[in-house]
Amino acid sequence: MPGHQRHTRQRAAIAGVFEAQGGPLSALEVLKLARAKVPGMGTATVYRALAAMLEEGALTVVHLLGQAPRYELAGKGHHHHFCCRGCGRAFEIEGCAEGVQALAPAGFRVEGHDLVLTGLCPGCVGG
Amino acid sequence: MPGHQRHTRQRAAIAGVFEAQGGPLSALEVLKLARAKVPGMGTATVYRALAAMLEEGALTVVHLLGQAPRYELAGKGHHHHFCCRGCGRAFEIEGCAEGVQALAPAGFRVEGHDLVLTGLCPGCVGG
DNA sequence: ATCAATGCAAAGTCTTTGCAATAGG
DNA sequence: CCTATTGCAAAGACTTTGCATTGAT
């Protein structure tokens, strides 16, 4: 049975990290958190696990402006992100601007879009 | 006169590249194009020139999903980008989805937004 | 003559790949 | 057993930095 996935401590730890943390995580953040459960886990293991989970649709990539790619559990539906310039954290935003893809000039085939709002989150607005 | 900028062949070539090309360019794209005018130009020269131009406000950074940062001439007004998954190039898109910033939940102070459309450019749609 | 700017090469960060050893099913 | 997965270490891609030399003013 080719293409079969094996259940390993490392993969379990990585999956656990995503379930525990709500927000999108970078590869190295995942590595750091997963090492709490599986000390000595290799860097490549995380990248390979992320690639595999991405491939099978368990994760999706989130690109926040200028930051390393982040990953979050898939199946959350279409949403976007708010990136706080105060604390650097990312928040999910529900909803989506309709008709945004019509902005492309003729001749372009639009397949998707990403939107990132920037500013201050409630915690950083206050002080 | 500290902080003074000197006019060099390299800086001129780099500035020329941005004037000739419309879209946002990555550091290495700039290097490649600038080497047509100044053969043997060093990698570091481009990065230092970009940093200097950014500092003085001549350039702005554009972050497209998961790619290396790109730079374009400042003062173009509000616009967004289209990123082709075929050739990897970036294109400018005029216009902006109105009301997009209203998507943020109450309590968030929205200061800006970035929108990236993805798909295939006219050249890559054809084949 | 000064000193900003350059080119080279080394170092740094993040990510990918090669390979023998390990371990899941 | 069989082979996907792992850890290590080397290799890659992109960017930054150190330093002696070059060149603009």
Coordinates of C-alpha atoms (C1' of nucleotides) in Angstrom, one line a residue:
Chain A
M1 CA 0.0 0.0 0.0
P2 CA 2.1 2.9 -1.2
G3 CA 1.5 6.4 0.1
H4 CA 0.5 5.0 3.5
Q5 CA 1.1 7.2 6.5
R6 CA 2.8 5.8 9.6
H7 CA 2.0 7.0 13.1
T8 CA 5.1 8.1 14.8
R9 CA 5.8 9.9 18.1
Q10 CA 7.2 12.9 16.1
R11 CA 4.1 13.3 13.8
A12 CA 1.9 12.9 16.8
A13 CA 3.8 15.6 18.7
I14 CA 3.6 17.9 15.7
A15 CA -0.2 17.3 15.3
G16 CA -0.5 18.0 19.0
V17 CA 1.2 21.3 18.7
F18 CA -1.3 22.5 16.2
E19 CA -4.2 21.3 18.2
A20 CA -2.9 23.0 21.3
Q21 CA -2.0 26.3 19.7
G22 CA -4.8 28.1 17.9
G23 CA -2.8 30.4 15.7
P24 CA -0.7 29.9 12.6
L25 CA 2.9 28.6 13.5
S26 CA 6.1 28.8 11.6
A27 CA 8.2 25.7 11.0
L28 CA 10.7 26.6 13.7
E29 CA 8.0 27.4 16.2
V30 CA 6.6 24.0 15.6
L31 CA 10.0 22.5 16.1
K32 CA 10.6 24.2 19.3
L33 CA 7.1 23.3 20.7
A34 CA 7.3 19.7 19.5
R35 CA 10.7 19.2 21.1
A36 CA 9.0 19.6 24.5
K37 CA 7.4 16.2 23.8
V38 CA 10.1 14.6 21.7
P39 CA 13.5 15.9 22.7
G40 CA 16.1 15.9 20.0
M41 CA 13.6 15.9 17.2
G42 CA 15.4 16.8 14.0
T43 CA 14.7 20.0 12.0
A44 CA 14.1 18.0 8.8
T45 CA 11.5 15.9 10.5
V46 CA 9.4 19.0 11.0
Y47 CA 9.7 20.2 7.5
R48 CA 8.9 16.8 6.1
A49 CA 6.0 16.4 8.4
L50 CA 4.6 19.8 7.5
A51 CA 5.0 19.0 3.8
A52 CA 3.2 15.7 4.3
M53 CA 0.4 17.3 6.2
L54 CA 0.1 20.0 3.7
E55 CA 0.0 17.4 0.9
E56 CA -2.8 15.4 2.5
G57 CA -4.7 18.6 3.3
A58 CA -4.4 18.6 7.0
L59 CA -2.7 21.9 7.1
T60 CA -2.8 25.1 5.1
V61 CA -0.1 27.7 4.6
V62 CA -0.6 31.3 5.9
H63 CA 1.7 34.0 4.5
L64 CA 1.9 37.1 6.6
L65 CA 3.7 39.9 5.1
G66 CA 7.5 39.5 5.2
Q67 CA 7.4 36.7 7.7
A68 CA 8.3 33.1 7.3
P69 CA 5.4 30.9 6.1
R70 CA 3.1 29.7 8.9
Y71 CA 0.9 26.7 9.0
E72 CA -2.5 26.1 10.6
L73 CA -5.0 23.3 10.7
A74 CA -7.1 23.1 7.6
G75 CA -10.8 22.9 7.5
K76 CA -11.4 26.3 9.0
G77 CA -13.1 27.7 5.9
H78 CA -12.1 30.7 3.9
H79 CA -10.8 33.4 6.1
H80 CA -8.1 36.0 6.3
H81 CA -5.7 37.4 8.9
F82 CA -5.0 40.5 10.9
C83 CA -1.4 41.1 11.7
C84 CA -0.8 43.3 14.7
R85 CA 2.2 45.6 14.4
G86 CA 2.3 46.0 18.2
C87 CA 2.7 42.4 19.4
G88 CA 3.3 40.7 16.0
R89 CA 0.6 38.2 16.6
A90 CA -1.8 37.0 13.9
F91 CA -5.6 36.8 14.3
E92 CA -8.2 35.2 12.2
I93 CA -10.7 37.4 10.4
E94 CA -14.1 36.0 9.3
G95 CA -15.6 37.0 6.0
C96 CA -14.1 38.0 2.7
A97 CA -14.3 41.0 0.4
E98 CA -16.6 40.0 -2.4
G99 CA -15.6 40.7 -6.0
V100 CA -12.0 41.2 -5.0
Q101 CA -10.8 38.9 -7.7
A102 CA -12.4 41.1 -10.4
L103 CA -9.6 43.5 -9.9
A104 CA -7.3 41.5 -12.1
P105 CA -6.9 42.9 -15.7
A106 CA -8.2 40.9 -18.6
G107 CA -6.1 38.0 -19.6
F108 CA -5.2 37.0 -16.0
R109 CA -6.7 33.8 -14.6
V110 CA -7.3 34.4 -11.0
E111 CA -7.3 31.3 -8.8
G112 CA -7.1 32.7 -5.3
H113 CA -6.4 35.7 -3.2
D114 CA -5.0 36.6 0.2
L115 CA -5.8 39.5 2.3
V116 CA -3.9 40.7 5.3
L117 CA -5.2 43.6 7.5
T118 CA -2.5 45.4 9.6
G119 CA -2.8 47.7 12.5
L120 CA -3.3 47.2 16.2
C121 CA -5.2 44.5 18.0
P122 CA -7.5 45.3 20.9
G123 CA -4.8 44.6 23.4
C124 CA -2.3 46.9 21.8
V125 CA -4.8 49.7 21.1
G126 CA -5.4 50.2 24.7
G127 CA -1.9 50.6 25.8
Chain B
M1 CA 28.0 66.7 5.2
P2 CA 27.3 63.3 6.8
G3 CA 24.7 61.0 5.3
H4 CA 25.5 62.2 1.9
Q5 CA 24.7 59.9 -1.1
R6 CA 27.3 59.4 -3.7
H7 CA 26.4 58.9 -7.3
T8 CA 27.9 55.7 -8.6
R9 CA 27.5 53.6 -11.8
Q10 CA 26.0 50.8 -9.7
R11 CA 23.4 53.0 -8.0
A12 CA 22.5 54.6 -11.3
A13 CA 22.1 51.1 -12.9
I14 CA 19.9 50.0 -10.0
A15 CA 17.7 53.1 -10.2
G16 CA 17.5 52.6 -14.0
V17 CA 16.2 49.1 -13.5
F18 CA 13.3 50.2 -11.4
E19 CA 12.4 53.0 -13.9
A20 CA 12.5 50.5 -16.8
Q21 CA 10.6 47.7 -15.1
G22 CA 7.1 48.5 -13.9
G23 CA 6.5 45.7 -11.4
P24 CA 8.1 44.9 -8.1
L25 CA 11.5 43.2 -8.2
S26 CA 13.3 40.9 -5.9
A27 CA 16.9 41.7 -4.9
L28 CA 18.3 39.0 -7.2
E29 CA 16.1 40.2 -10.1
V30 CA 17.5 43.6 -9.6
L31 CA 21.0 42.2 -9.5
K32 CA 20.6 40.3 -12.7
L33 CA 19.1 43.2 -14.6
A34 CA 21.6 45.7 -13.2
R35 CA 24.5 43.5 -14.3
A36 CA 23.5 44.1 -17.9
K37 CA 24.7 47.7 -17.4
V38 CA 27.5 47.1 -14.8
P39 CA 28.9 43.6 -15.4
G40 CA 30.4 42.0 -12.3
M41 CA 28.3 44.0 -9.9
G42 CA 28.4 42.4 -6.4
T43 CA 25.5 40.9 -4.6
A44 CA 26.1 43.0 -1.5
T45 CA 26.0 46.1 -3.5
V46 CA 22.4 45.5 -4.5
Y47 CA 21.3 44.7 -1.0
R48 CA 23.0 47.8 0.4
A49 CA 21.6 50.0 -2.4
L50 CA 18.1 48.7 -1.8
A51 CA 18.5 49.3 1.9
A52 CA 19.7 52.8 1.3
M53 CA 16.9 53.6 -1.1
L54 CA 14.3 52.2 1.2
E55 CA 15.7 54.3 4.0
E56 CA 15.5 57.5 2.0
G57 CA 12.0 56.6 0.9
A58 CA 12.7 56.0 -2.8
L59 CA 11.5 52.4 -2.6
T60 CA 8.8 50.5 -0.9
V61 CA 8.8 46.8 0.0
V62 CA 6.2 44.5 -1.4
H63 CA 5.7 41.1 0.3
L64 CA 4.1 38.5 -1.9
L65 CA 3.0 35.2 -0.5
G66 CA 6.0 33.2 0.6
Q67 CA 8.4 34.9 -1.7
A68 CA 11.5 36.9 -1.1
P69 CA 10.7 40.6 -0.5
R70 CA 10.3 42.7 -3.6
Y71 CA 10.9 46.4 -4.1
E72 CA 9.2 49.0 -6.2
L73 CA 9.5 52.7 -6.7
A74 CA 7.6 54.6 -4.0
G75 CA 4.9 57.2 -4.7
K76 CA 2.8 55.0 -7.0
G77 CA -0.4 55.4 -4.9
H78 CA -2.4 52.6 -3.4
H79 CA -2.4 49.4 -5.5
H80 CA -2.1 45.7 -5.1
H81 CA -0.4 42.8 -6.8
F82 CA -1.0 39.7 -8.8
C83 CA 1.4 36.8 -8.3
C84 CA 1.7 34.3 -11.1
R85 CA 2.3 30.7 -10.0
G86 CA 3.5 29.8 -13.5
C87 CA 6.5 32.1 -13.9
G88 CA 6.6 33.5 -10.4
R89 CA 6.6 37.1 -11.6
A90 CA 4.6 39.9 -9.9
F91 CA 2.3 42.4 -11.6
E92 CA 0.6 45.5 -10.4
I93 CA -3.1 45.7 -10.1
E94 CA -5.0 48.9 -10.1
G95 CA -7.9 49.6 -7.9
C96 CA -8.7 48.3 -4.5
A97 CA -11.6 46.5 -2.9
E98 CA -13.6 49.1 -1.0
G99 CA -14.7 48.3 2.5
V100 CA -12.2 45.6 3.0
Q101 CA -11.0 47.0 6.2
A102 CA -14.5 46.8 7.7
L103 CA -13.9 43.0 8.0
A104 CA -11.9 43.5 11.2
P105 CA -13.9 42.8 14.4
A106 CA -14.7 45.5 16.8
G107 CA -11.7 46.6 18.9
F108 CA -9.1 46.3 16.1
R109 CA -7.6 49.4 14.8
V110 CA -7.0 48.8 11.1
E111 CA -4.2 50.9 9.6
G112 CA -3.7 49.2 6.3
H113 CA -4.2 46.2 4.2
D114 CA -2.5 44.1 1.6
L115 CA -4.2 42.1 -1.1
V116 CA -2.5 39.5 -3.3
L117 CA -4.3 37.8 -6.2
T118 CA -2.8 34.5 -7.3
G119 CA -3.2 32.5 -10.5
L120 CA -1.8 32.6 -14.0
C121 CA -0.6 35.6 -15.9
P122 CA -1.6 36.1 -19.6
G123 CA 1.7 34.6 -20.7
C124 CA 1.3 31.4 -18.6
V125 CA -2.4 30.9 -19.3
G126 CA -1.7 30.4 -23.0
G127 CA 0.7 27.6 -22.4
Chain C
dA1 C1' 42.3 63.9 0.7
dT2 C1' 38.1 61.9 2.7
dC3 C1' 35.1 58.6 3.4
dA4 C1' 30.9 56.5 1.1
dA5 C1' 30.5 52.7 -1.9
dT6 C1' 32.2 48.5 -4.0
dG7 C1' 33.6 43.5 -4.6
dC8 C1' 34.8 39.5 -2.6
dA9 C1' 34.3 36.0 0.6
dA10 C1' 32.7 34.4 5.0
dA11 C1' 28.9 33.9 8.0
dG12 C1' 24.0 33.7 9.2
dT13 C1' 19.1 32.1 8.7
dC14 C1' 15.7 29.2 7.0
dT15 C1' 14.7 25.2 4.3
dT16 C1' 15.8 21.0 1.5
dT17 C1' 18.2 16.7 0.4
dG18 C1' 21.2 12.4 0.8
dC19 C1' 21.8 8.4 3.4
dA20 C1' 22.3 4.9 6.7
dA21 C1' 19.8 3.5 10.9
dT22 C1' 15.3 3.1 13.1
dA23 C1' 10.8 1.6 13.9
dG24 C1' 5.7 1.3 12.5
dG25 C1' 2.3 -1.9 10.5
Chain D
dC1 C1' 9.7 -8.2 6.9
dC2 C1' 9.3 -4.1 4.3
dT3 C1' 9.6 0.5 3.7
dA4 C1' 8.1 5.0 5.6
dT5 C1' 10.2 7.9 8.8
dT6 C1' 14.0 9.6 11.4
dG7 C1' 18.4 12.2 12.7
dC8 C1' 22.4 13.9 11.2
dA9 C1' 25.1 16.5 8.3
dA10 C1' 25.9 18.5 4.0
dA11 C1' 23.9 21.4 0.5
dG12 C1' 20.9 25.3 -1.1
dA13 C1' 18.7 29.7 -1.5
dC14 C1' 18.7 34.3 0.1
dT15 C1' 20.6 38.0 2.9
dT16 C1' 24.0 40.2 5.9
dT17 C1' 28.5 41.5 7.4
dG18 C1' 33.8 42.3 7.6
dC19 C1' 37.5 44.3 5.3
dA20 C1' 40.7 46.1 2.2
dT21 C1' 40.3 48.7 -2.1
dT22 C1' 38.2 51.9 -5.2
dG23 C1' 36.3 56.1 -6.6
dA24 C1' 33.1 60.3 -6.1
dT25 C1' 33.3 64.9 -4.5

